[in-house]
Amino acid sequence: MMINFSKHTFILAAAFLLLPWGQVAFGSTLKVCQTCSYTSVKQAVQAAKPGDTVLVDGGVYQESGITIDKPLTLIGKNNPIIDGNFTGQLISVESDNVTVKGLTLKNVATSYRQNDAAIRAKGRRNLRILDNTILKTFYGIYLEGSEGIVIKDNVVRGENKDRTESSLGNAIHLYYTDDVEISGNDVQGHRDGIYLEVVKDSQVRNNLSHKNQRYGLHFMFSDRNVYTHNTFRSNGAGVAVMYTSNVQMEHNTFEDNWGAASYGLLLKEIRDSVIRNNHFRRNTTGIHMESSSRLDIKSNDFDRNGWAIKVMTTCLEDTFRLNNFTGNSFDVSTNGKSQHNHFENNYWDKYSGYDLNKDKIGDVPYRPVSMYSMLVERVPPSVMFMRSFMVDLMDNIEKVLPSFIPENLVDEQPMMNKINHDNNRELTQVVRKAAGAEGR
């Protein structure tokens, strides 16, 4: 028995000694405060060993250029503030397995050459950036060539008043970085709230992105990502997805994104993606689509937008089904007579058809594009005649003798009642029943 015990002890001791420093589970805690052994965050980080925790307990620290070059947990207690005084980057992470949590970081320098940030990392894995408040930043969080990242529950506030796009950085900026969770953050006052360039297999969820100069969320060349349950409010435009495929967009709210060239959602050269169960409210344009193909746009609410959807003739094989269109000035607009997309079983509050067989589906098709919307697309100043008698007359004549609107942009079976997306099972049964009756 004694022999076995000694053997096990030897094995455990050997395993402990063989562990890389980055995986040591029980490090020391170095405390930083006005009366502690360490009164500087930078000094404590430099003195720490791999696996240690640096605990900053309250106070204001006038520091920048803090470099974390070992596996470390840097954590704040009692709201400590690290004030960079606009002298450069605050925290540079140069190690894997690092956590930065619970700090207030503020006054990051504006640098067009170095792209200074409150927290920056390049080529790192397993970083956790949690519960921080970042104020007056150029870039808030800037990650490059990294993977396995969690950015959660941070508040990032920039100042973009009276500034141009080119003079601003992004709140959360990711470049060539994969497998990232961005959740529960509140970002505002930057060029883009969240910017992803060549980012794959990541999730963006439960964030609030508002009052940013350009986009609330911006994808470029970023495939296989998911964004759900976010709110994009009062940005230059809500979300832009460009040159990307296989993006899942569900349960988001796009609201109050107003401006001459503003959108709730801008899609450009995107394919094979889904847009489901989102709310588009009070945007200049709910969705603007160019050169986008094979999109499934289902069960969304478009309410009180200027244009609910602008779909350019370069879009192919997109399907719009089971969406609600209510209170929009224009439901659908396009820039030509050619159309290769499909509309089915949507609810249109402007639809004036009838339902003689009481199957909840209109008996006559609905054409959501009006002649006036085609005119406004070609001659924007003509929008000043909206709601005039001449416009009503023009649209009514076009309905009887269509000549300008796309002939095949039509919902053959519009729904008679607004769709309750919480009750889609019953709705699906109604649609299938109607489709069966049609086929007989």
Tab-separated table of C-alpha atoms in Angstrom:
chain	number	residue	atom	x	y	z
A	1	MET	CA	0.000	0.000	0.000
A	2	MET	CA	2.828	2.328	0.899
A	3	ILE	CA	4.519	1.457	-2.360
A	4	ASN	CA	1.404	2.438	-4.356
A	5	PHE	CA	1.052	5.729	-2.476
A	6	SER	CA	4.679	6.642	-3.172
A	7	LYS	CA	4.235	5.762	-6.803
A	8	HIS	CA	1.166	7.980	-7.146
A	9	THR	CA	2.893	10.815	-5.336
A	10	PHE	CA	5.826	10.551	-7.697
A	11	ILE	CA	3.543	10.618	-10.750
A	12	LEU	CA	1.636	13.662	-9.488
A	13	ALA	CA	4.838	15.515	-8.678
A	14	ALA	CA	6.278	14.710	-12.097
A	15	ALA	CA	3.068	15.835	-13.829
A	16	PHE	CA	3.122	19.113	-11.908
A	17	LEU	CA	6.729	19.787	-12.878
A	18	LEU	CA	5.993	19.003	-16.517
A	19	LEU	CA	3.085	21.450	-16.748
A	20	PRO	CA	3.908	24.500	-18.842
A	21	TRP	CA	3.885	27.655	-16.783
A	22	GLY	CA	0.849	28.879	-18.718
A	23	GLN	CA	-1.267	26.074	-17.279
A	24	VAL	CA	-0.310	26.411	-13.626
A	25	ALA	CA	-3.635	26.489	-11.847
A	26	PHE	CA	-2.592	28.035	-8.569
A	27	GLY	CA	-0.635	31.267	-8.975
A	28	SER	CA	-0.045	34.054	-6.492
A	29	THR	CA	-2.066	37.258	-6.208
A	30	LEU	CA	-0.269	40.578	-6.453
A	31	LYS	CA	-2.354	43.407	-5.054
A	32	VAL	CA	-2.207	46.961	-6.362
A	33	CYS	CA	-3.599	49.905	-4.356
A	34	GLN	CA	-2.454	53.220	-2.896
A	35	THR	CA	-1.118	51.541	0.289
A	36	CYS	CA	-0.089	48.146	-1.152
A	37	SER	CA	3.364	46.826	-2.005
A	38	TYR	CA	2.560	47.712	-5.596
A	39	THR	CA	1.142	51.149	-6.401
A	40	SER	CA	1.578	50.788	-10.159
A	41	VAL	CA	-0.315	48.363	-12.395
A	42	LYS	CA	2.605	48.188	-14.818
A	43	GLN	CA	5.081	47.276	-12.060
A	44	ALA	CA	2.806	44.552	-10.681
A	45	VAL	CA	2.282	43.046	-14.152
A	46	GLN	CA	6.048	43.037	-14.748
A	47	ALA	CA	6.717	41.376	-11.375
A	48	ALA	CA	4.022	38.709	-11.759
A	49	LYS	CA	4.857	35.095	-12.659
A	50	PRO	CA	2.934	33.041	-15.255
A	51	GLY	CA	-0.402	32.016	-13.786
A	52	ASP	CA	-0.506	34.835	-11.216
A	53	THR	CA	-3.371	37.258	-10.645
A	54	VAL	CA	-2.854	41.009	-10.446
A	55	LEU	CA	-5.690	42.481	-8.400
A	56	VAL	CA	-6.137	46.259	-8.717
A	57	ASP	CA	-8.182	47.520	-5.760
A	58	GLY	CA	-9.748	50.923	-6.443
A	59	GLY	CA	-7.863	54.132	-7.208
A	60	VAL	CA	-6.799	56.034	-10.319
A	61	TYR	CA	-3.552	55.043	-12.089
A	62	GLN	CA	-2.023	57.430	-14.619
A	63	GLU	CA	-0.404	54.806	-16.827
A	64	SER	CA	-0.125	53.550	-20.384
A	65	GLY	CA	2.041	50.996	-22.205
A	66	ILE	CA	1.147	48.106	-19.867
A	67	THR	CA	2.432	44.919	-21.555
A	68	ILE	CA	1.145	41.501	-20.514
A	69	ASP	CA	3.705	38.989	-21.822
A	70	LYS	CA	2.771	35.944	-19.710
A	71	PRO	CA	-0.422	34.018	-18.893
A	72	LEU	CA	-2.086	36.294	-16.363
A	73	THR	CA	-5.351	37.447	-14.862
A	74	LEU	CA	-5.596	41.239	-14.505
A	75	ILE	CA	-8.687	42.025	-12.512
A	76	GLY	CA	-10.217	45.169	-11.030
A	77	LYS	CA	-12.055	45.519	-7.743
A	78	ASN	CA	-13.897	48.628	-6.485
A	79	ASN	CA	-13.796	50.286	-9.934
A	80	PRO	CA	-10.100	51.063	-10.452
A	81	ILE	CA	-9.334	53.483	-13.317
A	82	ILE	CA	-6.323	53.347	-15.604
A	83	ASP	CA	-6.022	56.780	-17.236
A	84	GLY	CA	-3.731	56.863	-20.279
A	85	ASN	CA	-3.803	60.672	-20.509
A	86	PHE	CA	-3.780	60.276	-24.314
A	87	THR	CA	-0.137	59.109	-24.242
A	88	GLY	CA	-0.504	55.846	-26.233
A	89	GLN	CA	-1.798	52.293	-25.982
A	90	LEU	CA	-3.041	51.244	-22.547
A	91	ILE	CA	-2.775	47.432	-22.449
A	92	SER	CA	-0.909	45.271	-24.989
A	93	VAL	CA	-1.429	41.523	-24.672
A	94	GLU	CA	1.588	39.530	-25.880
A	95	SER	CA	0.730	36.137	-24.390
A	96	ASP	CA	-1.925	33.440	-24.704
A	97	ASN	CA	-4.289	32.638	-21.798
A	98	VAL	CA	-4.877	36.163	-20.494
A	99	THR	CA	-7.946	37.618	-18.772
A	100	VAL	CA	-8.611	41.353	-18.357
A	101	LYS	CA	-11.667	42.021	-16.215
A	102	GLY	CA	-13.418	44.745	-14.257
A	103	LEU	CA	-11.254	47.771	-15.140
A	104	THR	CA	-12.103	51.265	-16.330
A	105	LEU	CA	-9.711	52.263	-19.106
A	106	LYS	CA	-9.855	55.772	-20.480
A	107	ASN	CA	-8.203	58.475	-22.558
A	108	VAL	CA	-6.593	56.478	-25.361
A	109	ALA	CA	-4.474	58.475	-27.804
A	110	THR	CA	-5.636	58.974	-31.390
A	111	SER	CA	-2.993	57.541	-33.701
A	112	TYR	CA	-3.571	57.004	-37.426
A	113	ARG	CA	-0.245	55.154	-37.792
A	114	GLN	CA	-0.322	52.847	-34.745
A	115	ASN	CA	-4.099	52.497	-34.299
A	116	ASP	CA	-3.853	52.786	-30.515
A	117	ALA	CA	-6.444	50.938	-28.439
A	118	ALA	CA	-7.391	50.441	-24.817
A	119	ILE	CA	-6.713	46.691	-25.189
A	120	ARG	CA	-4.780	45.302	-28.150
A	121	ALA	CA	-3.495	41.830	-29.059
A	122	LYS	CA	-1.881	40.240	-32.094
A	123	GLY	CA	-1.474	36.527	-32.790
A	124	ARG	CA	-2.873	35.356	-29.417
A	125	ARG	CA	-5.202	32.581	-28.236
A	126	ASN	CA	-7.621	32.173	-25.368
A	127	LEU	CA	-8.105	35.797	-24.314
A	128	ARG	CA	-11.010	36.876	-22.120
A	129	ILE	CA	-11.955	40.565	-22.018
A	130	LEU	CA	-14.801	40.897	-19.528
A	131	ASP	CA	-16.808	43.584	-17.695
A	132	ASN	CA	-14.548	46.513	-18.555
A	133	THR	CA	-15.569	50.137	-19.109
A	134	ILE	CA	-13.595	51.848	-21.864
A	135	LEU	CA	-13.995	55.621	-22.287
A	136	LYS	CA	-12.732	58.232	-24.742
A	137	THR	CA	-11.002	55.823	-27.066
A	138	PHE	CA	-9.667	55.796	-30.594
A	139	TYR	CA	-10.015	52.005	-30.847
A	140	GLY	CA	-11.540	50.299	-27.820
A	141	ILE	CA	-10.556	46.637	-28.316
A	142	TYR	CA	-8.341	45.742	-31.302
A	143	LEU	CA	-7.482	42.102	-32.068
A	144	GLU	CA	-5.461	40.832	-35.016
A	145	GLY	CA	-4.564	37.299	-36.118
A	146	SER	CA	-5.989	35.726	-32.961
A	147	GLU	CA	-8.499	32.975	-32.080
A	148	GLY	CA	-10.543	31.601	-29.208
A	149	ILE	CA	-11.536	35.028	-27.843
A	150	VAL	CA	-14.359	36.076	-25.483
A	151	ILE	CA	-15.357	39.774	-25.409
A	152	LYS	CA	-18.265	40.007	-23.008
A	153	ASP	CA	-20.229	42.609	-21.020
A	154	ASN	CA	-17.955	45.550	-21.769
A	155	VAL	CA	-19.065	49.185	-22.170
A	156	VAL	CA	-17.132	51.101	-24.834
A	157	ARG	CA	-17.825	54.836	-25.262
A	158	GLY	CA	-16.118	57.014	-27.839
A	159	GLU	CA	-16.739	60.645	-28.700
A	160	ASN	CA	-17.755	61.240	-32.311
A	161	LYS	CA	-19.494	64.578	-32.061
A	162	ASP	CA	-18.283	67.001	-34.761
A	163	ARG	CA	-15.780	64.423	-36.037
A	164	THR	CA	-15.484	62.732	-39.431
A	165	GLU	CA	-15.458	58.965	-40.085
A	166	SER	CA	-11.793	58.998	-40.994
A	167	SER	CA	-10.840	60.531	-37.657
A	168	LEU	CA	-12.513	57.756	-35.646
A	169	GLY	CA	-11.593	54.164	-34.757
A	170	ASN	CA	-13.956	51.269	-34.008
A	171	ALA	CA	-15.208	50.210	-30.578
A	172	ILE	CA	-14.477	46.487	-31.153
A	173	HIS	CA	-12.216	45.770	-34.140
A	174	LEU	CA	-11.309	42.237	-35.284
A	175	TYR	CA	-8.995	41.443	-38.188
A	176	TYR	CA	-8.137	37.894	-39.295
A	177	THR	CA	-9.455	36.581	-35.987
A	178	ASP	CA	-11.628	33.427	-35.719
A	179	ASP	CA	-13.779	31.660	-33.133
A	180	VAL	CA	-14.828	34.766	-31.198
A	181	GLU	CA	-17.764	35.352	-28.849
A	182	ILE	CA	-18.856	39.003	-28.684
A	183	SER	CA	-21.802	39.225	-26.307
A	184	GLY	CA	-23.549	41.606	-23.941
A	185	ASN	CA	-21.471	44.653	-24.885
A	186	ASP	CA	-22.727	48.255	-25.108
A	187	VAL	CA	-20.794	50.208	-27.739
A	188	GLN	CA	-21.288	53.733	-29.058
A	189	GLY	CA	-19.610	56.871	-30.360
A	190	HIS	CA	-17.128	55.269	-32.786
A	191	ARG	CA	-16.839	54.851	-36.561
A	192	ASP	CA	-18.232	51.267	-36.384
A	193	GLY	CA	-19.556	49.739	-33.188
A	194	ILE	CA	-18.294	46.235	-34.069
A	195	TYR	CA	-16.086	45.629	-37.106
A	196	LEU	CA	-15.201	42.157	-38.424
A	197	GLU	CA	-12.791	41.761	-41.334
A	198	VAL	CA	-11.845	38.244	-42.443
A	199	VAL	CA	-13.382	36.753	-39.316
A	200	LYS	CA	-14.912	33.255	-39.385
A	201	ASP	CA	-16.939	30.953	-37.153
A	202	SER	CA	-17.837	33.637	-34.609
A	203	GLN	CA	-20.922	34.774	-32.714
A	204	VAL	CA	-22.185	38.302	-32.059
A	205	ARG	CA	-25.164	38.282	-29.704
A	206	ASN	CA	-27.071	40.372	-27.169
A	207	ASN	CA	-25.102	43.548	-27.883
A	208	LEU	CA	-26.375	47.137	-28.043
A	209	SER	CA	-24.621	49.169	-30.743
A	210	HIS	CA	-25.853	52.746	-31.067
A	211	LYS	CA	-24.937	56.271	-32.166
A	212	ASN	CA	-21.930	55.186	-34.184
A	213	GLN	CA	-20.881	57.306	-37.123
A	214	ARG	CA	-20.966	54.606	-39.833
A	215	TYR	CA	-22.311	51.109	-38.960
A	216	GLY	CA	-23.464	49.427	-35.773
A	217	LEU	CA	-21.964	46.154	-37.062
A	218	HIS	CA	-19.829	45.720	-40.158
A	219	PHE	CA	-18.792	42.454	-41.875
A	220	MET	CA	-16.172	42.314	-44.617
A	221	PHE	CA	-15.083	38.990	-46.157
A	222	SER	CA	-16.290	37.172	-43.024
A	223	ASP	CA	-17.987	33.805	-43.648
A	224	ARG	CA	-19.851	31.381	-41.387
A	225	ASN	CA	-20.730	33.881	-38.660
A	226	VAL	CA	-23.879	34.271	-36.572
A	227	TYR	CA	-25.393	37.420	-35.111
A	228	THR	CA	-28.549	37.213	-33.004
A	229	HIS	CA	-30.569	39.202	-30.442
A	230	ASN	CA	-28.653	42.453	-30.946
A	231	THR	CA	-30.061	45.997	-31.128
A	232	PHE	CA	-28.681	48.445	-33.707
A	233	ARG	CA	-30.117	51.894	-33.015
A	234	SER	CA	-29.480	55.390	-34.375
A	235	ASN	CA	-26.276	54.551	-36.243
A	236	GLY	CA	-25.251	55.974	-39.620
A	237	ALA	CA	-26.590	52.585	-40.763
A	238	GLY	CA	-27.487	49.557	-38.673
A	239	VAL	CA	-25.495	46.658	-40.152
A	240	ALA	CA	-23.484	46.190	-43.342
A	241	VAL	CA	-22.675	42.689	-44.608
A	242	MET	CA	-20.353	42.723	-47.621
A	243	TYR	CA	-18.529	40.135	-49.743
A	244	THR	CA	-19.537	37.362	-47.384
A	245	SER	CA	-21.419	34.049	-47.380
A	246	ASN	CA	-23.219	31.828	-44.888
A	247	VAL	CA	-24.217	34.442	-42.338
A	248	GLN	CA	-27.078	33.755	-39.915
A	249	MET	CA	-29.003	36.920	-38.925
A	250	GLU	CA	-31.846	36.273	-36.486
A	251	HIS	CA	-33.861	38.030	-33.763
A	252	ASN	CA	-32.145	41.395	-34.129
A	253	THR	CA	-33.710	44.859	-33.903
A	254	PHE	CA	-32.777	47.547	-36.422
A	255	GLU	CA	-34.349	50.870	-35.497
A	256	ASP	CA	-34.088	54.623	-36.017
A	257	ASN	CA	-31.232	54.412	-38.492
A	258	TRP	CA	-32.144	57.564	-40.423
A	259	GLY	CA	-30.292	59.585	-43.037
A	260	ALA	CA	-30.178	60.258	-46.767
A	261	ALA	CA	-28.142	57.089	-47.407
A	262	SER	CA	-29.000	55.114	-44.270
A	263	TYR	CA	-30.242	51.530	-43.870
A	264	GLY	CA	-31.248	49.106	-41.206
A	265	LEU	CA	-29.332	46.394	-43.069
A	266	LEU	CA	-27.095	46.803	-46.127
A	267	LEU	CA	-26.284	43.659	-48.112
A	268	LYS	CA	-23.683	43.751	-50.854
A	269	GLU	CA	-22.393	40.660	-52.620
A	270	ILE	CA	-23.607	38.255	-49.944
A	271	ARG	CA	-24.953	34.770	-50.633
A	272	ASP	CA	-26.421	31.649	-49.015
A	273	SER	CA	-27.532	33.350	-45.795
A	274	VAL	CA	-30.664	33.617	-43.652
A	275	ILE	CA	-32.453	36.716	-42.275
A	276	ARG	CA	-35.197	35.609	-39.902
A	277	ASN	CA	-37.333	36.964	-37.075
A	278	ASN	CA	-35.832	40.443	-37.110
A	279	HIS	CA	-37.574	43.781	-36.487
A	280	PHE	CA	-36.935	46.683	-38.859
A	281	ARG	CA	-38.512	49.841	-37.399
A	282	ARG	CA	-38.308	53.478	-38.485
A	283	ASN	CA	-35.273	53.164	-40.759
A	284	THR	CA	-34.845	55.167	-43.955
A	285	THR	CA	-34.576	51.770	-45.696
A	286	GLY	CA	-35.123	48.483	-43.830
A	287	ILE	CA	-32.956	46.318	-46.134
A	288	HIS	CA	-30.955	47.527	-49.123
A	289	MET	CA	-29.720	44.654	-51.313
A	290	GLU	CA	-27.191	44.625	-54.141
A	291	SER	CA	-25.741	41.594	-55.959
A	292	SER	CA	-26.969	39.250	-53.236
A	293	SER	CA	-28.208	35.756	-53.986
A	294	ARG	CA	-29.874	32.724	-52.439
A	295	LEU	CA	-31.006	34.514	-49.268
A	296	ASP	CA	-33.899	33.222	-47.156
A	297	ILE	CA	-35.680	36.300	-45.742
A	298	LYS	CA	-38.435	34.946	-43.529
A	299	SER	CA	-40.668	35.938	-40.595
A	300	ASN	CA	-39.410	39.506	-40.242
A	301	ASP	CA	-41.410	42.617	-39.307
A	302	PHE	CA	-40.960	45.751	-41.445
A	303	ASP	CA	-42.740	48.601	-39.702
A	304	ARG	CA	-42.809	52.359	-40.422
A	305	ASN	CA	-39.721	52.484	-42.617
A	306	GLY	CA	-39.313	54.847	-45.546
A	307	TRP	CA	-38.604	51.877	-47.799
A	308	ALA	CA	-39.042	48.417	-46.267
A	309	ILE	CA	-36.881	46.713	-48.911
A	310	LYS	CA	-34.838	47.967	-51.841
A	311	VAL	CA	-33.858	45.028	-53.981
A	312	MET	CA	-31.660	45.834	-56.958
A	313	THR	CA	-31.961	43.886	-60.196
A	314	THR	CA	-28.534	42.328	-59.559
A	315	CYS	CA	-30.064	40.196	-56.767
A	316	LEU	CA	-30.939	36.610	-57.734
A	317	GLU	CA	-32.890	33.717	-56.251
A	318	ASP	CA	-33.773	35.431	-52.978
A	319	THR	CA	-36.952	34.313	-51.213
A	320	PHE	CA	-39.197	36.602	-49.124
A	321	ARG	CA	-41.831	34.715	-47.171
A	322	LEU	CA	-44.037	35.123	-44.123
A	323	ASN	CA	-42.918	38.703	-43.458
A	324	ASN	CA	-45.142	41.529	-42.172
A	325	PHE	CA	-45.113	44.878	-44.002
A	326	THR	CA	-46.923	47.604	-42.041
A	327	GLY	CA	-46.860	51.398	-42.154
A	328	ASN	CA	-43.988	51.698	-44.638
A	329	SER	CA	-44.000	54.554	-47.157
A	330	PHE	CA	-42.821	52.047	-49.789
A	331	ASP	CA	-42.907	48.285	-49.241
A	332	VAL	CA	-40.581	47.238	-52.066
A	333	SER	CA	-38.564	49.268	-54.528
A	334	THR	CA	-36.258	48.250	-57.340
A	335	ASN	CA	-34.277	49.874	-60.130
A	336	GLY	CA	-35.448	47.969	-63.212
A	337	LYS	CA	-38.076	45.676	-64.705
A	338	SER	CA	-35.982	42.514	-64.468
A	339	GLN	CA	-36.556	40.475	-61.311
A	340	HIS	CA	-35.457	36.951	-60.358
A	341	ASN	CA	-36.606	36.718	-56.748
A	342	HIS	CA	-39.599	35.101	-55.121
A	343	PHE	CA	-42.246	36.584	-52.783
A	344	GLU	CA	-44.775	34.308	-51.082
A	345	ASN	CA	-47.275	34.443	-48.250
A	346	ASN	CA	-46.288	37.838	-46.856
A	347	TYR	CA	-48.688	40.216	-45.104
A	348	TRP	CA	-49.037	43.649	-46.761
A	349	ASP	CA	-51.162	46.251	-44.997
A	350	LYS	CA	-51.725	48.027	-48.355
A	351	TYR	CA	-53.268	44.911	-49.879
A	352	SER	CA	-56.931	45.504	-50.734
A	353	GLY	CA	-57.827	42.049	-52.084
A	354	TYR	CA	-60.458	39.629	-50.808
A	355	ASP	CA	-60.707	36.067	-49.488
A	356	LEU	CA	-63.899	34.423	-50.700
A	357	ASN	CA	-62.987	30.895	-49.573
A	358	LYS	CA	-61.895	32.115	-46.092
A	359	ASP	CA	-58.529	30.322	-46.160
A	360	LYS	CA	-56.754	33.468	-44.816
A	361	ILE	CA	-54.916	33.919	-48.107
A	362	GLY	CA	-55.858	36.638	-50.612
A	363	ASP	CA	-57.552	35.465	-53.782
A	364	VAL	CA	-55.775	37.967	-56.040
A	365	PRO	CA	-52.018	38.579	-56.213
A	366	TYR	CA	-50.352	41.651	-54.725
A	367	ARG	CA	-47.734	43.740	-56.505
A	368	PRO	CA	-45.698	45.502	-53.785
A	369	VAL	CA	-43.783	47.778	-56.162
A	370	SER	CA	-45.652	50.946	-57.094
A	371	MET	CA	-45.027	53.029	-60.182
A	372	TYR	CA	-44.301	56.007	-57.935
A	373	SER	CA	-41.565	54.066	-56.068
A	374	MET	CA	-39.945	53.309	-59.454
A	375	LEU	CA	-40.095	57.005	-60.283
A	376	VAL	CA	-38.532	58.011	-56.930
A	377	GLU	CA	-35.754	55.449	-57.465
A	378	ARG	CA	-34.872	57.110	-60.777
A	379	VAL	CA	-35.653	60.723	-59.832
A	380	PRO	CA	-35.143	61.113	-56.046
A	381	PRO	CA	-36.481	64.714	-55.793
A	382	SER	CA	-39.896	63.433	-56.898
A	383	VAL	CA	-40.362	62.125	-53.338
A	384	MET	CA	-41.785	65.573	-52.513
A	385	PHE	CA	-45.032	64.563	-54.275
A	386	MET	CA	-45.694	61.684	-51.884
A	387	ARG	CA	-49.318	61.302	-50.797
A	388	SER	CA	-50.546	63.663	-53.523
A	389	PHE	CA	-53.618	62.998	-55.674
A	390	MET	CA	-51.464	62.647	-58.803
A	391	VAL	CA	-49.415	59.859	-57.208
A	392	ASP	CA	-52.537	57.934	-56.209
A	393	LEU	CA	-53.888	58.327	-59.731
A	394	MET	CA	-50.594	57.164	-61.244
A	395	ASP	CA	-50.431	54.049	-59.055
A	396	ASN	CA	-54.068	53.117	-59.725
A	397	ILE	CA	-53.585	53.366	-63.480
A	398	GLU	CA	-50.440	51.210	-63.201
A	399	LYS	CA	-52.370	48.545	-61.287
A	400	VAL	CA	-54.916	48.285	-64.115
A	401	LEU	CA	-52.437	48.618	-66.977
A	402	PRO	CA	-48.998	47.642	-65.637
A	403	SER	CA	-46.204	48.817	-67.881
A	404	PHE	CA	-43.323	50.056	-65.720
A	405	ILE	CA	-43.235	47.841	-62.630
A	406	PRO	CA	-41.532	44.406	-62.816
A	407	GLU	CA	-44.121	41.924	-64.038
A	408	ASN	CA	-42.812	39.003	-62.000
A	409	LEU	CA	-42.278	40.859	-58.725
A	410	VAL	CA	-45.543	39.704	-57.223
A	411	ASP	CA	-46.826	37.901	-54.139
A	412	GLU	CA	-49.272	35.384	-55.642
A	413	GLN	CA	-50.725	34.411	-52.251
A	414	PRO	CA	-50.598	37.357	-49.821
A	415	MET	CA	-51.797	36.750	-46.278
A	416	MET	CA	-55.046	38.458	-45.239
A	417	ASN	CA	-54.008	38.990	-41.604
A	418	LYS	CA	-50.831	40.082	-39.901
A	419	ILE	CA	-48.638	37.099	-39.164
A	420	ASN	CA	-48.005	36.116	-35.562
A	421	HIS	CA	-44.432	34.822	-35.676
A	422	ASP	CA	-44.846	33.239	-32.257
A	423	ASN	CA	-47.430	30.946	-33.746
A	424	ASN	CA	-45.663	29.824	-36.895
A	425	ARG	CA	-46.699	26.183	-36.522
A	426	GLU	CA	-50.379	27.042	-37.003
A	427	LEU	CA	-49.491	29.403	-39.841
A	428	THR	CA	-47.438	26.755	-41.587
A	429	GLN	CA	-50.428	24.422	-41.450
A	430	VAL	CA	-52.615	27.103	-43.066
A	431	VAL	CA	-50.088	27.724	-45.831
A	432	ARG	CA	-49.585	24.005	-46.496
A	433	LYS	CA	-53.328	23.440	-46.575
A	434	ALA	CA	-53.760	26.271	-49.080
A	435	ALA	CA	-50.852	24.980	-51.179
A	436	GLY	CA	-52.441	21.504	-51.201
A	437	ALA	CA	-55.752	22.940	-52.321
A	438	GLU	CA	-53.960	24.853	-55.068
A	439	GLY	CA	-52.300	21.677	-56.295
A	440	ARG	CA	-55.505	19.687	-56.542
